[in-house]
Amino acid sequence: ILLYGPPGTGKTMLAKAIAGEIDATFFRISPADVLSKWVGEAEQNIKKLFDAAAAEPRSIIFIDEIEALVPARRDEGSSVMQRVVPQILQGVEGFDKKAGRPILLMGATNVPWQLDQAMLRPGRFDDKVYIPLPDLPGRREMLNQYLARRPVAADVNFDSLAARLEGYSGADIRYICDRAAVIPFLQSVASGQEGQITAQIIDDVLHDTSPSVTAEMLRRFEDWTRGAAVN
């Protein structure tokens, strides 16, 4: 399963949730965990990863920023990457289904168009799941998660605030909530009286915080999604 979409939309959290739901051992790696300047070491790291996952009754291998490990080889001149990509492909195709030890390979990327096309062929990342920006109910729930236990003034309306946050990623929303909570905290330290997160404080934070995902980025994801569906 390939999870793709704008940054800050919770792809890693979703992979962890899946592991919890199916009671699977979760192996999370990043390119920095695998790559090495020494000849042969990166390939050995990949092999050890798949061997360790195969030893568990049920496991998920989650590779974050997978485009850095499996880049389009026509665009990548590194001799290390020329060896690592085939090793990952070999690991994917070497799952022993007869052993009764299921392995789910999940990858996450913010730039799916930079992936090697070999990983997108049938038998590899068969399922490609677009993780979009949060919708209105999602934004409302995030506000509840991030602000409900904090001192929020009565003039803050979560429903209207959720509507104003259209276009912001989950990471953006969390930052806005955290930033809005810091201001009354510092004020209370200075004054000795408990402060509250007011509508004005949130307005000021929003004024200084633009969405991290642009309309152009979203259009590119839409174009890639249409192309992936056709292919």
Coordinates of C-alpha atoms in Angstrom, one line a residue:
I1 CA 0.0 0.0 0.0
L2 CA 1.4 3.4 -1.0
L3 CA 0.1 6.3 1.1
Y4 CA 0.6 9.6 -0.8
G5 CA -0.5 13.1 -0.4
P6 CA 0.5 16.6 0.9
P7 CA 2.8 16.8 3.9
G8 CA 1.3 16.9 7.4
T9 CA -1.8 14.9 6.6
G10 CA -1.1 12.0 9.0
K11 CA 0.2 9.2 6.7
T12 CA 2.6 7.9 9.4
M13 CA -0.1 8.0 12.1
L14 CA -2.5 6.1 9.8
A15 CA 0.1 3.4 9.2
K16 CA 0.6 3.0 13.0
A17 CA -3.2 2.8 13.5
I18 CA -3.4 0.0 10.9
A19 CA -0.7 -1.9 12.8
G20 CA -2.6 -1.5 16.0
E21 CA -5.9 -2.6 14.5
I22 CA -4.5 -5.9 13.1
D23 CA -2.1 -6.5 16.0
A24 CA 1.0 -6.4 13.8
T25 CA 4.6 -5.8 14.7
F26 CA 5.4 -2.3 13.2
F27 CA 8.8 -1.7 11.5
R28 CA 9.1 2.0 10.7
I29 CA 12.2 3.0 8.8
S30 CA 13.4 6.1 7.0
P31 CA 16.1 6.4 4.3
A32 CA 18.6 7.5 6.9
D33 CA 18.2 4.2 8.7
V34 CA 19.0 2.2 5.7
L35 CA 21.5 4.1 3.5
S36 CA 25.2 3.8 4.0
K37 CA 28.3 5.0 2.2
W38 CA 29.9 1.6 2.5
V39 CA 29.5 -0.7 -0.5
G40 CA 27.0 -3.5 0.2
E41 CA 25.9 -2.2 3.6
A42 CA 22.7 -0.6 2.5
E43 CA 21.6 -3.7 0.7
Q44 CA 22.3 -5.8 3.8
N45 CA 20.2 -3.4 5.9
I46 CA 17.3 -3.9 3.5
K47 CA 17.7 -7.7 3.6
K48 CA 17.9 -7.7 7.4
L49 CA 14.7 -5.6 7.6
F50 CA 12.7 -8.0 5.5
D51 CA 14.1 -11.0 7.3
A52 CA 13.2 -9.5 10.7
A53 CA 9.6 -8.8 9.5
A54 CA 9.3 -12.4 8.1
A55 CA 10.2 -13.7 11.5
E56 CA 7.1 -12.1 13.1
P57 CA 3.7 -13.8 13.1
R58 CA 2.3 -10.6 11.5
S59 CA 4.1 -7.5 10.5
I60 CA 4.0 -4.2 8.7
I61 CA 7.1 -2.6 7.1
F62 CA 6.5 1.1 6.8
I63 CA 9.0 3.1 4.8
D64 CA 8.6 6.9 5.2
E65 CA 9.8 9.2 2.4
I66 CA 10.1 6.1 0.3
E67 CA 10.9 8.2 -2.8
A68 CA 14.4 8.7 -1.3
L69 CA 15.0 4.9 -1.2
V70 CA 13.3 4.1 -4.5
P71 CA 13.8 7.1 -6.7
A72 CA 13.3 7.1 -10.4
R73 CA 16.5 5.5 -11.5
R74 CA 16.7 7.5 -14.6
D75 CA 17.0 10.6 -12.4
E76 CA 19.4 9.1 -9.8
G77 CA 23.1 8.7 -10.6
S78 CA 24.2 7.3 -7.2
S79 CA 25.7 3.8 -7.5
V80 CA 24.3 3.1 -4.0
M81 CA 20.7 3.7 -5.2
Q82 CA 21.3 1.6 -8.3
R83 CA 21.9 -1.3 -5.9
V84 CA 19.3 -0.5 -3.2
V85 CA 16.3 -0.3 -5.6
P86 CA 16.7 -3.8 -6.9
Q87 CA 17.2 -5.1 -3.4
I88 CA 13.9 -3.6 -2.2
L89 CA 12.2 -5.0 -5.3
Q90 CA 13.6 -8.4 -4.5
G91 CA 12.4 -8.1 -0.9
V92 CA 8.9 -7.2 -2.1
E93 CA 8.7 -10.1 -4.4
G94 CA 10.3 -12.5 -2.0
F95 CA 7.5 -12.6 0.6
D96 CA 6.9 -16.2 1.5
K97 CA 3.1 -16.4 1.5
K98 CA 3.2 -20.2 2.3
A99 CA 4.9 -19.6 5.6
G100 CA 1.7 -18.1 7.0
R101 CA 3.5 -15.0 8.2
P102 CA 1.8 -12.1 6.4
I103 CA 3.8 -9.0 5.8
L104 CA 2.3 -5.7 4.7
L105 CA 4.6 -3.3 3.0
M106 CA 3.5 0.3 3.3
G107 CA 5.2 3.4 1.9
A108 CA 4.5 7.1 2.4
T109 CA 5.5 9.9 0.1
N110 CA 4.8 13.5 -0.5
V111 CA 6.1 13.3 -4.1
P112 CA 4.8 10.1 -5.6
W113 CA 5.9 11.2 -9.1
Q114 CA 9.5 10.8 -7.9
L115 CA 9.1 7.1 -7.3
D116 CA 10.7 4.5 -9.5
Q117 CA 8.0 3.2 -11.9
A118 CA 9.1 -0.4 -11.1
M119 CA 7.5 0.0 -7.6
L120 CA 4.2 1.0 -9.1
R121 CA 3.7 -2.0 -11.3
P122 CA 1.2 -4.8 -10.3
G123 CA 2.5 -7.0 -7.6
R124 CA 4.2 -4.3 -5.7
F125 CA 2.3 -1.1 -4.6
D126 CA -1.0 -2.4 -6.0
D127 CA -3.0 -0.1 -3.8
K128 CA -2.3 3.6 -3.9
V129 CA -4.2 5.6 -1.3
Y130 CA -4.5 9.4 -1.5
I131 CA -4.4 11.1 1.9
P132 CA -5.9 14.5 1.3
L133 CA -6.1 17.6 3.5
P134 CA -8.6 17.2 6.4
D135 CA -12.3 17.9 5.6
L136 CA -14.6 19.9 7.8
P137 CA -15.5 17.1 10.2
G138 CA -11.8 16.2 10.4
R139 CA -10.8 19.7 11.2
R140 CA -13.5 20.0 13.8
E141 CA -12.3 16.9 15.5
M142 CA -8.7 18.1 15.5
L143 CA -9.7 21.3 17.2
N144 CA -11.5 19.2 19.8
Q145 CA -8.4 17.1 20.3
Y146 CA -5.9 19.9 20.5
L147 CA -7.9 22.6 22.4
A148 CA -10.6 20.8 24.5
R149 CA -8.3 20.4 27.5
R150 CA -6.9 23.8 27.3
P151 CA -8.3 27.1 28.8
V152 CA -10.4 28.3 25.8
A153 CA -12.4 31.4 26.2
A154 CA -16.2 31.4 25.5
D155 CA -15.8 33.6 22.4
V156 CA -14.0 30.8 20.5
N157 CA -16.4 28.9 18.3
F158 CA -15.0 25.5 17.2
D159 CA -17.4 25.1 14.3
S160 CA -16.7 28.5 12.7
L161 CA -13.0 28.1 13.3
A162 CA -13.0 24.7 11.6
A163 CA -14.6 26.3 8.5
R164 CA -11.9 29.0 8.5
L165 CA -9.2 26.3 8.5
E166 CA -10.1 25.0 5.1
G167 CA -6.9 24.4 3.1
Y168 CA -4.7 23.8 6.2
S169 CA -3.1 20.5 6.8
G170 CA -3.3 18.5 10.0
A171 CA 0.2 19.6 11.0
D172 CA -0.8 23.2 10.3
I173 CA -3.8 23.0 12.6
R174 CA -1.8 21.4 15.4
Y175 CA 0.8 24.2 15.1
I176 CA -1.9 26.9 15.2
C177 CA -3.5 25.4 18.3
D178 CA -0.1 25.0 20.1
R179 CA 0.9 28.5 19.1
A180 CA -2.4 29.9 20.4
A181 CA -1.9 28.1 23.7
V182 CA 1.6 29.4 24.2
I183 CA 0.5 33.1 24.2
P184 CA -1.8 33.0 27.2
F185 CA 0.6 30.7 29.0
L186 CA 3.4 33.3 28.7
Q187 CA 0.9 36.0 29.7
S188 CA -0.1 34.1 32.8
V189 CA 3.6 33.6 33.8
A190 CA 4.1 37.4 33.6
S191 CA 0.9 38.4 35.3
G192 CA 0.4 35.5 37.8
Q193 CA -3.1 35.0 36.6
E194 CA -4.4 32.2 34.4
G195 CA -4.9 33.3 30.8
Q196 CA -7.2 31.9 28.2
I197 CA -7.1 31.2 24.5
T198 CA -9.3 33.9 23.0
A199 CA -10.7 34.4 19.6
Q200 CA -8.4 37.4 19.1
I201 CA -5.3 35.3 19.9
I202 CA -6.4 32.7 17.4
D203 CA -7.1 35.4 14.8
D204 CA -3.6 36.8 15.3
V205 CA -2.0 33.3 14.9
L206 CA -4.0 32.7 11.8
H207 CA -3.0 36.0 10.3
D208 CA 0.7 35.0 10.7
T209 CA 0.2 31.4 9.5
S210 CA -0.4 30.5 5.9
P211 CA -1.3 27.0 4.8
S212 CA 1.8 24.9 4.1
V213 CA 0.1 23.2 1.1
T214 CA -0.5 25.4 -2.0
A215 CA -3.2 25.0 -4.6
E216 CA -0.5 24.2 -7.2
M217 CA 0.6 21.3 -5.0
L218 CA -2.9 19.9 -4.8
R219 CA -3.4 20.1 -8.5
R220 CA -0.3 18.1 -9.0
F221 CA -1.6 15.4 -6.7
E222 CA -4.9 15.3 -8.6
D223 CA -3.1 15.0 -11.9
W224 CA -0.9 12.1 -10.6
T225 CA -3.9 10.4 -9.1
R226 CA -5.7 10.5 -12.5
G227 CA -2.6 9.1 -14.2
A228 CA -2.2 6.3 -11.7
A229 CA -5.8 5.3 -12.1
V230 CA -5.4 5.1 -15.9
N231 CA -2.2 3.1 -15.6

